[in-house]
Structure formats: structure tokens, C-alpha cells
């Protein structure tokens, strides 16, 4: 069984996106009427999925995707807490519908109604709603709801603890995932995403978060940002900062996905990171949708790169399935309930 | 001949550092007397160099270092423009003295008196002083003088053009190098440095700077941040953004150093980046000073990693010497004048 741990609904129905545009327009011009969330038919949802994620999933030979709202559209920096709550609920409701329409293929991960300066405890209700009512198995946590201004505290700060307590209680992991950037220095998918991945890892290295939360689990996407390429630097920095080795200090709680869009990068990832810490992911129909002229295949067809590795079948199974089931226990339970 | 393109005077004499502390103390308490820059003897400078950089350079078998003030101490975000001008001049004066004491081993690169919100044109005078009067061969350009708040415009913005014009006129490259971070999210050497490298590359990819400045040259240090590891992503993003291929769009003007502190990272760098775009560098006695327990050698002894590559002698010579002489023409001239 092949589980892609990193998929976003980047092809959401146009009326859903139009609602967001109307919401944003009203922020600029409060005299506009409050937008009404549109009726979206099952057929329209089916179409957007069947033509895109489902088609590619089948073509590439994967079975399931852990699916969440489009990350770049979370836009936590836009509007107020109320804006974010409404938009997050709409996005998560839509993911729930996808999961209901394609229960064998998709399982949900939720967007959180984060907002700059708003305590993260305000996101607990939406996490609970999605996990307890919809059967979602995790969440996307934005370490920078300001959208590139980085005005929050590091993830190791006690300000985040109420949310982490709830994650542990519900036994769900979070993928660390920023959204769009409103800082012109940072291209969203080319700089902000990578920087956030690298930054989060270094925060974990600097802190002692996992002493306080031994059962907390994070997926750092996009192959861990710059971290595996600079694995020697991070091992050396742990030493400089008098921290335990990374294996025990960070890597019992942190996982990287395989969203690295060329073979040499995947080769490096598997060379330096323990097989138990790597989850198959593609973020397909995402940041990089083209075909690599040097291979003739989609850049984001990361299964090809993993398939090309000379690792044992047992290790491949870990990366494609078992690690995901371990990191997302609620996914494992759901699969077992179906006899899988 | 082996030239290390990335060295900072991280072991500067204590009185020099004490002056900076006094300068900072006076910013907090203006009633303090204006600090007087101390007399620092040649012997003291010799000692700090001979026991550190020179010793390691010899042990590791390199010949020369392109040497600049300590990057993390530039602190462009501290105080006012005047603070930065005075500190930058002191730092560059000290580099000049090192170069005069060890002319065969060190050649200078200057710190710029950048300050948040101050036009970069105000840094031209110091660049000219260092290049024309001291024989320096380049500069370190900070894309984020705010120290982690990223309040400047991207490097492709016209606000930077007056400085780029001067760089081209003087025929000197800049290493893109941030300084300390005052944003608690970003550890300086573990996050801010990597993020700045990645960010600068993506800015160049997004923009068309090198159409306007075909002769402008930048070194992106620390092996290019996250970029080589994600080379597929960047090739794909260039395609998504309808830019020419990276080879022509960015890589005629951008170079990466070898400050990647483990063998797999160096292997990847050389696998994906053209040999003509890689300059040997170590940033030794820098961010990571320990010994890698898995090898028994210093993490930052990057020459060992390059030596271990199976590349031709001709290509090694490019990385160790010829590329640096091409990117820093004033270094080449200085060496030729000495019959090297």
C-alpha cells in the first residue's frame, strides 16, 4: 500500500475560491454584502478530483493521499481571526466532502484558523471538530501566521503548548506548513516554504520541546527544507549548543517527507536521514507542475525517485506505508477497520 | 594553488570586540563616553591569526583565504547608520592589517555600512575605500540589514541598482551574507544564514536582474542554502514562472561555495551544480567548530570532502583556484602581479 502523506486540494472548485475572493473583497470594502458560501455539487467535487489528484495517483501507482486544504490559500495573515475561522471551516468542510466521496483514496488533515497575534489555543476547537467529527488524522500547523513577517514566537515557546497538549491528547501529528507570503522578499513555494522548514527544524534543535512532549510528532515537509543537505552543519550545531545528538534530541519526534523534486535530492535524503523518519509525499498538483525536460516525467512524481533507490523492500514499505501509519495512528486505525 | 573564498575574522583581538561592546553600551546609555578605538599591536593580530586560521589553513593544505570581518558581528540592525559606518570602517581597517601582515595568505573582502532603511548607495564610499585604497577584491552584501525582520526590498529591486553599478564598475563580486538575527524565530547560523541563501537565489530566479547587469556576480555561501538539494524544484519553478532555464537565467552570474559540512552534501552539490559555479570555501573557525564523531575530522574541513570527490584534476583546479580567480578578477590580478 502506498500512502502519499502530503496532498493539498489545489484544484478546489471555482465557487469555493470565489467565496474566498468575496471574503477578501469585503475586508477591503466592508460595505459589500457578506458573501454566502455557494452550493457545490458532489459532481463538481468529483470532477476536480478525478481529473487531477485521482488520475495522477492512479497513473503513478499510489493508493492513498493524506489530504488537506490548499496550503498557499490558508492565508492566515488575511483579515481577522473571524476571517480565518470562517475560511478554515469552509476549507475543512470541503476536505470532508472529498473524503466522503473517495473514502478509499483520501483521508483528511485540517487547516487551522490561525491568525497573527491570536493565541493558538483558539485553534483547538477546529482541530477537535475535524478529528472527532470528520475523522481527520492530523493538522497543518503554520509557524508563521503573519505570512513572512515572522512575528510569532518559535515553536518551542510555551505559547504553543496548549495546542501541543491537545495534539498529544488526540494523538495526531502536525505538518509544519506555512502559507502564502506577503513579504516581497519571500516567494511562497521557492523561499518561504523552504525557509520555514529549515527554521522549524533549527527551533527544535535549539529547544527542548520533546523533553516536555515526548509523544508530539511533526512532519517537516519538502524533504526537511535545507536540513538534510546540511546534515553535518546541524549535527555540528547540536554539538556546539551542547545538545544531545540529533537522533535522540529531535529525530524521535520529527519526520521528513519526500517532496524533493529530483533524484539527487532524494538520494541524499535517504543517505543521511534514517529510514524510519522518511514519509512518502509528493505535494502533487502543487508548486511545481511541469515536466522535467531531463527525465520526461513530472518533477513532482516523487514515487519514481523512491522507486529508483536501491533500498530493501522492507525499507520501501516503511517509507510508502508503515511510517505514515505509525506517525498518523488514526490513519492506521481507519485502515485496520477496513481490513487493510 | 588552493583558495578558500569564505573566511571571516572570527578570532579578532579582544580589544576590537570590546570596542564594539562599548559602542553598543553607549547606544543604550548615551551618557556613556564615546568609546575610543584601542591600540591593537601587530603581535596581537599575528597571534590571533597564527593560532587559528593560519594554523588550520596549513594543516588542511590550503594556500589563501579571501578574508572578511566576522559576518555574525556585522550587526547592521544595531544602532544607526553612523554606528554601522564606524563599526564597518574599524572592521575593514582590521582586515587590511591582517592582509598587510600576511599578504601571501589573506586578501580582503569588506563589510558594508548597511543600516535598515538607509539607501545602499551610502555603502558605496566604503566599498571604494576598501577596493581602491586597501586592494580588497569584493564585499559582503547583506540582503536583510534588519537582522531577521526582512524589511528591505528584494535584491532585484531597483533600490539596489546604484550599488550594483558600482560593483560592476569596480569589477568586484559580492558574497550574499546576512549577519546576526534579532528575530527569535531564526537562529543565526542554523536558520537565518540558510534562509537568506535560499531567499536570494529565489529572488534572482523571480527577477531579471542579470539582464540589466550581465557582468554582476554573486557568491551564495553555505553551498547555496537549500537550493542544490532542491535543484529540481528550482528548475521547475523557473519553468512555472516562464523564465529561461537556470543555466542562462541565473547561473552565469551566481556561484555557490563549498561550505557544506558533510560528504553527502558536497557530493550532491557537485552532482547538480556546474563545476564552473562552485568555489572552494570553508568558513572555518566559524559556525561549526567541532569534530564530526563519524569521521574524526573537523566538520568545516571542507577540503577533505572535495578531495574525496572523483572529479578530474582539471575540475579540482577550477574549484580550488580558477573559479575564484575568475569571479574575483582583482584577486587574479594581485596573484599575477606576484607571478602566481
XYZ file of C-alpha atoms in Angstrom:
680
model
C 0.000 0.000 0.000
C 1.351 3.407 -0.970
C 0.301 6.428 1.064
C 1.169 9.949 -0.034
C 1.363 11.965 3.197
C 1.339 15.360 1.529
C -1.530 16.370 -0.712
C -3.473 19.630 -0.848
C -6.752 20.347 -2.576
C -5.123 22.730 -5.033
C -7.849 22.086 -7.573
C -10.783 23.061 -5.355
C -13.982 24.013 -7.197
C -14.051 27.528 -8.531
C -17.115 28.606 -6.455
C -15.114 27.782 -3.310
C -12.283 30.033 -4.469
C -14.766 32.728 -5.495
C -16.157 32.713 -1.957
C -12.659 33.421 -0.649
C -12.229 36.247 -3.149
C -15.526 37.737 -1.991
C -14.412 37.396 1.617
C -11.204 39.263 0.803
C -13.037 41.904 -1.201
C -15.289 42.592 1.768
C -12.250 43.078 4.002
C -11.224 45.893 1.698
C -14.714 47.263 1.294
C -16.917 46.477 4.309
C -19.917 47.968 2.514
C -20.032 44.859 0.336
C -22.574 42.187 1.298
C -21.382 39.285 3.424
C -20.561 36.504 0.970
C -22.724 33.422 1.055
C -20.929 30.118 0.720
C -22.060 28.578 -2.552
C -23.735 25.250 -3.145
C -21.118 22.963 -4.607
C -22.379 19.733 -6.105
C -20.825 16.352 -5.472
C -20.317 16.078 -9.200
C -18.217 19.197 -9.307
C -16.041 17.963 -6.462
C -15.739 14.562 -8.122
C -14.693 16.184 -11.355
C -11.949 18.318 -9.799
C -10.536 15.260 -8.061
C -10.947 12.663 -10.784
C -9.273 14.805 -13.412
C -6.369 15.707 -11.209
C -5.229 14.040 -7.991
C -7.042 10.752 -8.559
C -5.889 10.491 -12.165
C -2.270 11.122 -11.255
C -2.420 8.922 -8.180
C -3.532 6.010 -10.341
C -1.050 6.766 -13.093
C 1.781 6.898 -10.619
C 0.685 3.823 -8.729
C -0.130 5.207 -5.292
C -3.184 4.251 -3.270
C -3.987 7.000 -0.804
C -3.346 10.632 -0.039
C -3.430 12.372 3.303
C -5.319 15.377 2.054
C -5.639 18.917 3.355
C -6.770 22.327 2.129
C -4.509 24.196 -0.246
C -1.630 25.464 1.870
C -0.848 28.611 -0.082
C -4.510 29.640 0.211
C -4.718 29.296 4.008
C -3.674 32.968 4.129
C -3.672 33.241 7.898
C -2.379 36.788 7.598
C -5.504 37.935 5.787
C -8.205 39.670 7.780
C -9.075 38.892 11.358
C -9.459 35.798 13.474
C -13.097 35.632 12.353
C -11.991 35.667 8.704
C -9.642 32.812 9.383
C -12.191 30.797 11.347
C -14.785 31.037 8.632
C -12.364 30.264 5.807
C -10.772 27.356 7.679
C -14.123 25.779 8.449
C -15.211 26.075 4.822
C -11.938 24.553 3.627
C -12.090 21.698 6.097
C -15.735 21.032 5.306
C -14.745 20.691 1.675
C -11.981 18.223 2.502
C -14.514 16.221 4.490
C -16.701 16.016 1.392
C -13.769 14.813 -0.713
C -13.047 12.133 1.877
C -16.696 11.079 1.904
C -16.775 10.850 -1.875
C -13.485 8.948 -2.115
C -13.108 7.219 1.243
C -10.607 4.667 -0.017
C -8.310 7.248 -1.500
C -8.337 10.314 0.720
C -8.148 10.896 4.441
C -8.318 14.370 5.923
C -5.869 16.717 7.584
C -7.185 20.095 8.651
C -6.241 23.704 8.200
C -6.212 25.685 11.450
C -7.901 29.065 11.966
C -4.643 30.715 12.974
C -4.330 34.481 12.876
C -1.372 36.731 13.755
C -1.305 37.554 17.448
C -4.203 35.241 18.274
C -3.394 32.529 20.834
C -3.021 29.102 19.253
C -5.455 27.745 21.821
C -8.158 29.335 19.668
C -7.366 26.689 17.032
C -8.147 23.791 19.333
C -11.893 23.778 18.660
C -11.408 23.379 14.904
C -8.844 20.634 15.408
C -11.295 18.777 17.649
C -14.165 19.279 15.234
C -12.137 17.878 12.336
C -10.649 14.971 14.255
C -13.660 13.970 16.331
C -16.469 14.730 13.897
C -14.811 14.193 10.492
C -12.235 11.532 11.298
C -9.295 13.679 10.222
C -5.911 12.327 11.242
C -3.739 15.426 11.629
C -3.382 19.135 11.013
C -1.216 21.640 9.211
C 0.394 24.000 11.689
C 1.652 27.347 10.422
C 4.727 28.541 12.363
C 4.329 31.996 10.810
C 0.679 33.066 10.522
C 1.907 36.563 9.649
C 2.799 35.329 6.161
C 6.504 36.053 6.002
C 6.970 38.633 8.726
C 7.718 36.003 11.357
C 6.126 37.840 14.254
C 5.159 34.765 16.315
C 7.286 33.066 18.896
C 9.339 29.985 17.967
C 7.505 26.667 18.072
C 9.381 25.743 21.232
C 7.851 28.659 23.120
C 5.319 27.855 25.809
C 2.751 29.939 23.907
C 2.267 26.901 21.645
C 1.936 24.374 24.467
C -1.879 24.335 24.851
C -2.179 23.235 21.250
C 0.562 20.634 21.584
C -1.214 19.208 24.619
C -4.333 18.767 22.538
C -2.359 17.154 19.696
C -0.932 14.627 22.147
C -4.333 14.007 23.685
C -5.888 13.380 20.268
C -2.780 11.509 19.121
C -2.475 13.487 15.891
C 0.686 14.857 14.289
C 1.080 18.229 12.620
C 2.753 19.016 9.372
C 4.659 22.278 9.747
C 3.390 24.258 6.778
C 3.401 27.966 6.097
C 1.052 29.624 3.650
C 1.433 32.451 1.164
C 3.971 35.164 1.789
C 3.048 38.816 1.934
C 6.719 39.729 2.308
C 8.099 40.554 -1.145
C 11.443 39.026 -0.148
C 9.974 35.552 0.007
C 8.480 33.743 -2.945
C 5.964 31.381 -1.344
C 6.958 28.000 -2.731
C 10.528 28.925 -3.664
C 11.675 30.606 -0.472
C 9.059 30.872 2.290
C 8.263 27.146 2.325
C 11.905 26.077 2.352
C 12.830 28.672 4.974
C 10.008 27.644 7.282
C 11.048 24.004 7.089
C 14.648 24.851 7.913
C 13.622 27.303 10.615
C 11.293 24.870 12.374
C 13.962 22.195 12.479
C 16.500 24.590 13.946
C 13.963 25.733 16.551
C 13.529 22.129 17.627
C 17.304 21.722 17.733
C 17.754 24.851 19.857
C 14.956 23.996 22.244
C 13.994 21.049 24.373
C 10.397 20.718 23.278
C 10.406 16.937 23.073
C 11.508 16.611 26.658
C 8.214 18.233 27.545
C 6.240 16.389 24.857
C 7.838 13.015 24.177
C 4.812 11.919 22.138
C 4.465 15.019 19.974
C 5.120 14.398 16.279
C 5.823 16.787 13.411
C 6.281 16.241 9.731
C 8.603 18.805 8.194
C 7.652 18.830 4.528
C 9.619 19.466 1.337
C 12.240 16.983 2.384
C 13.061 18.999 5.506
C 13.936 22.243 3.693
C 17.703 22.728 3.730
C 18.306 20.337 6.622
C 19.363 17.018 5.058
C 21.702 18.798 2.614
C 23.307 20.468 5.633
C 23.025 17.499 7.967
C 26.665 17.879 9.018
C 26.023 21.500 9.975
C 23.039 20.519 12.108
C 24.884 17.678 13.776
C 27.694 20.135 14.454
C 25.350 22.817 15.741
C 23.769 20.356 18.176
C 27.286 19.711 19.437
C 28.108 23.455 19.604
C 24.888 24.125 21.524
C 25.601 21.234 23.938
C 22.508 19.378 22.878
C 22.222 15.585 22.652
C 22.797 14.033 19.227
C 20.002 14.753 16.754
C 18.883 11.123 16.710
C 17.627 11.360 20.256
C 17.136 15.111 20.599
C 14.944 15.751 17.545
C 14.508 12.717 15.337
C 12.340 10.710 17.683
C 9.625 13.274 17.003
C 10.325 14.783 13.586
C 9.786 13.295 10.145
C 10.610 14.497 6.643
C 8.558 13.853 3.540
C 9.931 13.087 0.079
C 8.790 16.299 -1.640
C 12.181 16.791 -3.266
C 11.826 17.057 -6.989
C 14.875 15.392 -8.456
C 16.722 12.142 -7.999
C 19.959 13.507 -6.443
C 17.986 15.230 -3.692
C 16.058 12.056 -2.848
C 19.310 10.083 -2.909
C 20.801 12.488 -0.355
C 17.706 12.414 1.836
C 17.855 8.636 2.092
C 21.608 8.649 2.572
C 21.595 10.875 5.657
C 18.168 10.512 7.270
C 17.076 7.325 8.991
C 14.547 5.324 7.007
C 12.187 5.469 9.994
C 11.984 9.258 9.663
C 11.011 9.484 5.990
C 7.408 9.515 4.774
C 6.499 9.280 1.127
C 4.940 12.522 -0.095
C 4.614 14.345 -3.394
C 2.532 17.517 -2.837
C 1.400 16.818 -6.329
C -0.546 19.243 -8.420
C 1.292 21.742 -6.291
C 4.178 24.161 -6.513
C 5.901 22.542 -9.463
C 3.531 21.104 -12.023
C 5.703 20.819 -15.078
C 7.636 18.010 -16.677
C 11.363 17.788 -16.090
C 12.954 18.008 -19.534
C 15.921 15.966 -18.287
C 13.714 12.970 -17.404
C 10.494 13.414 -19.371
C 8.486 12.919 -16.165
C 6.680 15.244 -13.806
C 9.019 16.958 -11.347
C 6.610 16.074 -8.536
C 6.319 12.385 -9.392
C 8.426 11.600 -6.343
C 7.448 7.927 -6.371
C 9.748 7.425 -9.349
C 12.715 8.737 -7.364
C 11.947 6.494 -4.395
C 11.400 3.521 -6.686
C 14.821 4.141 -8.190
C 16.582 3.822 -4.831
C 18.455 0.644 -4.065
C 16.818 0.041 -0.698
C 15.214 -3.132 0.566
C 11.546 -3.888 0.054
C 11.122 -3.690 3.813
C 12.516 -0.161 3.831
C 10.391 0.843 0.874
C 7.344 -0.386 2.736
C 8.314 1.768 5.703
C 8.547 4.865 3.535
C 5.446 4.153 1.478
C 3.178 2.902 4.236
C 4.348 1.851 7.658
C 5.925 5.115 8.760
C 2.774 7.015 7.828
C 0.635 4.553 9.784
C 2.939 4.975 12.773
C 3.030 8.779 12.635
C -0.718 9.049 11.976
C -2.206 6.421 14.333
C -5.731 7.461 13.439
C -4.986 6.645 9.809
C -3.730 3.251 10.891
C -6.884 2.641 12.889
C -9.086 3.683 9.984
C -7.232 1.356 7.641
C -7.355 -1.526 10.069
C -11.088 -1.003 10.493
C -11.323 -1.601 6.745
C -9.206 -4.704 6.978
C -6.147 -3.038 5.480
C 47.008 26.712 -5.522
C 44.100 26.400 -3.124
C 41.998 29.469 -2.373
C 39.338 29.439 0.325
C 36.773 32.024 -0.807
C 34.954 32.220 2.514
C 36.810 33.196 5.665
C 35.822 35.622 8.399
C 37.986 37.097 11.121
C 36.047 35.279 13.837
C 39.065 35.385 16.142
C 39.550 39.157 16.100
C 41.541 40.589 19.021
C 39.570 41.060 22.190
C 40.093 44.864 22.349
C 38.400 45.131 18.948
C 35.381 43.236 20.267
C 35.427 45.300 23.474
C 35.180 48.459 21.376
C 32.035 47.073 19.763
C 30.576 46.247 23.155
C 31.291 49.793 24.311
C 29.673 51.130 21.161
C 26.560 49.058 21.866
C 26.524 50.032 25.541
C 26.539 53.683 24.555
C 23.535 53.130 22.290
C 21.651 52.001 25.367
C 23.056 54.670 27.621
C 24.056 57.796 25.673
C 25.528 59.310 28.835
C 28.478 56.919 28.492
C 31.637 58.352 26.962
C 32.227 57.815 23.269
C 34.412 54.711 23.026
C 37.931 55.174 21.741
C 39.189 52.538 19.360
C 42.035 50.736 21.103
C 45.619 50.348 20.009
C 45.991 46.795 18.794
C 49.531 45.602 18.258
C 50.704 43.706 15.197
C 51.774 40.937 17.543
C 48.284 40.505 18.888
C 46.831 40.322 15.389
C 49.556 37.857 14.370
C 48.772 35.689 17.360
C 45.035 35.514 16.706
C 45.700 34.524 13.097
C 48.659 32.194 13.580
C 46.926 30.148 16.247
C 43.708 29.807 14.296
C 43.113 30.422 10.614
C 46.761 30.171 9.544
C 47.362 27.039 11.581
C 44.306 25.297 10.176
C 44.947 26.540 6.662
C 48.392 24.923 6.752
C 47.169 21.745 8.400
C 44.451 21.350 5.823
C 46.704 22.194 2.907
C 45.151 25.387 1.561
C 47.134 28.439 0.491
C 44.963 31.502 0.697
C 41.761 32.829 2.191
C 39.528 35.589 0.904
C 39.032 37.206 4.261
C 36.364 39.499 5.645
C 35.099 40.745 9.004
C 33.109 38.353 11.138
C 29.699 38.092 9.497
C 27.626 37.463 12.599
C 29.162 40.569 14.191
C 28.325 42.948 11.342
C 25.073 43.634 13.169
C 23.645 46.033 10.649
C 20.435 46.218 12.648
C 22.223 47.683 15.667
C 22.108 51.437 16.175
C 22.055 53.980 13.413
C 23.783 54.468 10.107
C 26.602 56.236 11.961
C 27.027 53.221 14.243
C 27.303 50.979 11.238
C 29.718 53.278 9.396
C 32.099 53.475 12.327
C 31.981 49.756 13.082
C 32.361 48.770 9.433
C 35.368 51.016 8.971
C 37.030 49.618 12.083
C 36.374 46.062 10.963
C 37.668 46.680 7.457
C 40.731 48.505 8.775
C 41.486 45.432 10.842
C 41.175 43.131 7.825
C 43.565 45.422 5.973
C 46.105 44.952 8.773
C 45.752 41.168 8.596
C 46.306 41.311 4.851
C 49.387 43.503 5.325
C 50.817 41.137 7.927
C 50.107 38.010 5.865
C 49.982 39.220 2.274
C 50.576 35.781 0.784
C 47.755 34.168 2.728
C 44.936 36.668 3.035
C 43.227 39.059 0.669
C 40.440 41.331 1.824
C 36.702 41.489 1.324
C 34.837 44.281 3.079
C 31.853 44.628 5.343
C 29.420 47.325 4.229
C 27.978 50.026 6.487
C 24.413 48.964 5.761
C 21.617 50.027 8.068
C 17.865 49.326 7.885
C 16.073 51.860 5.731
C 19.278 53.574 4.627
C 19.840 53.639 0.858
C 22.501 51.151 -0.251
C 24.186 53.982 -2.157
C 25.505 55.080 1.228
C 27.670 51.965 1.229
C 29.467 52.888 -1.975
C 32.083 55.075 -0.306
C 33.243 52.277 1.984
C 33.365 49.814 -0.898
C 35.511 52.252 -2.881
C 37.786 52.939 0.086
C 38.386 49.217 0.637
C 38.853 48.331 -3.024
C 40.809 51.369 -4.170
C 42.866 52.093 -1.061
C 43.253 48.633 0.516
C 43.218 46.375 -2.524
C 40.175 44.448 -1.375
C 38.611 42.220 -4.015
C 34.940 42.047 -3.057
C 32.321 42.741 -0.429
C 29.760 41.007 1.724
C 26.288 42.258 0.896
C 23.543 41.787 3.470
C 20.116 41.252 1.853
C 18.462 41.810 5.242
C 20.136 44.567 7.279
C 17.192 44.412 9.686
C 18.607 41.193 11.134
C 15.785 38.765 10.515
C 12.802 41.034 10.010
C 13.320 41.214 6.256
C 12.137 44.778 5.822
C 14.230 45.629 2.751
C 13.237 45.151 -0.835
C 14.362 42.039 -2.729
C 17.829 42.202 -4.286
C 16.259 42.523 -7.709
C 14.592 45.799 -6.774
C 15.936 48.964 -8.380
C 16.734 50.307 -4.909
C 19.895 48.160 -5.029
C 20.952 49.238 -8.511
C 23.293 52.133 -7.595
C 25.416 49.706 -5.612
C 25.371 47.082 -8.336
C 26.521 49.695 -10.828
C 29.496 50.424 -8.617
C 30.273 46.705 -8.216
C 30.344 46.324 -11.982
C 32.458 49.443 -12.393
C 34.995 48.186 -9.836
C 34.662 44.624 -11.173
C 34.130 43.118 -7.719
C 31.651 40.411 -6.728
C 29.572 40.297 -3.571
C 29.002 37.388 -1.293
C 25.363 37.466 -0.134
C 25.751 37.206 3.614
C 23.373 38.094 6.414
C 24.510 38.813 9.946
C 23.094 38.006 13.366
C 19.359 37.590 13.787
C 17.357 39.632 16.251
C 14.251 37.623 15.371
C 13.883 34.808 17.913
C 12.498 32.552 15.189
C 15.821 32.443 13.389
C 18.965 31.000 14.844
C 21.724 32.904 13.047
C 23.885 30.152 11.621
C 21.256 27.398 11.729
C 18.328 29.184 10.110
C 18.936 32.809 9.132
C 22.050 32.073 7.049
C 20.442 29.159 5.202
C 17.199 31.065 4.642
C 18.994 34.101 3.257
C 20.924 31.960 0.797
C 17.761 30.254 -0.406
C 15.848 33.529 -0.496
C 18.477 35.375 -2.519
C 18.596 32.612 -5.110
C 14.822 32.620 -5.478
C 14.817 36.420 -5.826
C 17.284 36.106 -8.702
C 15.110 33.382 -10.239
C 11.958 35.513 -9.960
C 13.607 38.647 -11.299
C 15.585 39.592 -14.368
C 18.485 41.299 -12.638
C 21.166 39.817 -14.837
C 19.535 41.149 -17.958
C 20.225 44.583 -16.533
C 23.643 43.629 -15.130
C 25.186 40.891 -17.249
C 28.562 41.358 -15.508
C 27.290 41.338 -11.913
C 28.498 38.376 -9.858
C 27.290 36.966 -6.544
C 28.559 34.166 -4.388
C 25.752 32.494 -2.440
C 27.523 30.906 0.502
C 26.838 27.780 2.545
C 26.563 25.719 -0.566
C 23.647 27.795 -1.814
C 21.388 27.212 1.204
C 18.629 24.773 0.286
C 18.993 25.297 -3.454
C 21.119 22.398 -4.745
C 19.166 19.897 -2.635
C 16.007 21.239 -4.271
C 17.520 21.833 -7.711
C 14.581 20.062 -9.363
C 12.167 22.400 -7.599
C 14.080 25.454 -8.796
C 14.347 24.191 -12.343
C 10.620 23.524 -12.176
C 9.821 26.921 -10.692
C 11.780 28.660 -13.456
C 9.595 26.748 -15.894
C 6.394 27.632 -13.951
C 7.374 31.311 -13.884
C 8.154 31.278 -17.631
C 11.778 32.117 -17.052
C 14.668 30.825 -19.140
C 16.495 27.742 -17.837
C 18.560 28.424 -14.725
C 21.837 27.873 -16.594
C 21.332 31.030 -18.578
C 18.918 32.933 -16.346
C 20.861 32.799 -13.062
C 23.960 30.645 -13.215
C 26.001 32.894 -15.462
C 26.163 35.282 -12.503
C 25.748 33.214 -9.342
C 28.250 30.925 -7.626
C 27.991 28.608 -4.636
C 30.747 27.895 -2.153
C 31.515 24.506 -0.602
C 30.549 25.374 2.991
C 28.549 22.178 3.373
C 29.786 20.200 6.319
C 29.459 16.581 5.363
C 30.400 14.409 2.414
C 26.866 13.595 1.128
C 26.069 17.303 0.861
C 29.233 18.028 -1.093
C 28.557 15.038 -3.324
C 25.109 16.429 -4.124
C 26.440 19.933 -4.761
C 28.897 18.639 -7.339
C 26.336 16.326 -8.875
C 23.808 19.027 -9.692
C 25.731 22.301 -9.986
C 28.098 23.006 -12.856
C 31.743 22.815 -11.849
C 32.214 26.367 -13.142
C 29.807 27.664 -10.497
C 31.441 26.144 -7.414
C 34.111 27.911 -5.375
C 36.022 26.204 -2.615
C 35.159 27.691 0.770
C 35.130 26.529 4.371
C 34.093 29.455 6.598
C 36.413 27.820 9.028
C 36.627 28.765 12.643
C 33.020 29.670 12.104
C 29.564 28.379 12.842
C 30.529 24.776 13.395
C 33.872 24.325 15.083
C 33.667 20.799 16.410
C 34.899 17.458 15.182
C 32.482 15.139 13.443
C 32.401 11.974 15.527
C 31.535 9.956 12.432
C 34.765 10.977 10.640
C 37.141 12.162 13.351
C 37.741 15.370 11.382
C 36.511 18.930 11.724
C 33.039 19.426 10.279
C 34.302 22.541 8.486
C 37.334 20.894 6.890
C 35.578 21.044 3.557
C 38.759 20.403 1.616
C 38.595 16.757 2.691
C 35.148 16.404 1.144
C 36.251 17.972 -2.137
C 39.412 15.868 -2.168
C 37.270 12.759 -1.794
C 35.301 13.512 -4.963
C 36.069 11.559 -8.082
C 36.452 14.568 -10.336
C 39.289 15.338 -12.704
C 42.337 17.310 -11.643
C 41.263 19.998 -14.066
C 37.899 20.306 -12.336
C 39.506 20.326 -8.915
C 41.719 23.159 -10.036
C 38.658 25.083 -11.140
C 37.023 24.694 -7.740
C 40.156 25.323 -5.711
C 41.607 28.170 -7.741
C 40.487 29.081 -11.225
C 36.847 29.839 -10.491
C 37.847 32.149 -7.639
C 40.307 33.962 -9.899
C 37.584 34.362 -12.497
C 34.908 35.573 -10.064
C 37.332 37.875 -8.224
C 39.368 39.441 -11.086
C 41.203 41.714 -8.658
C 42.447 38.653 -6.815
C 43.656 37.242 -10.094
C 45.470 40.477 -10.897
C 47.080 40.581 -7.467
C 48.257 36.991 -7.829
C 49.579 37.571 -11.326
C 51.467 40.622 -10.112
C 53.243 38.263 -7.729
C 53.992 35.799 -10.502
C 51.330 33.324 -9.357
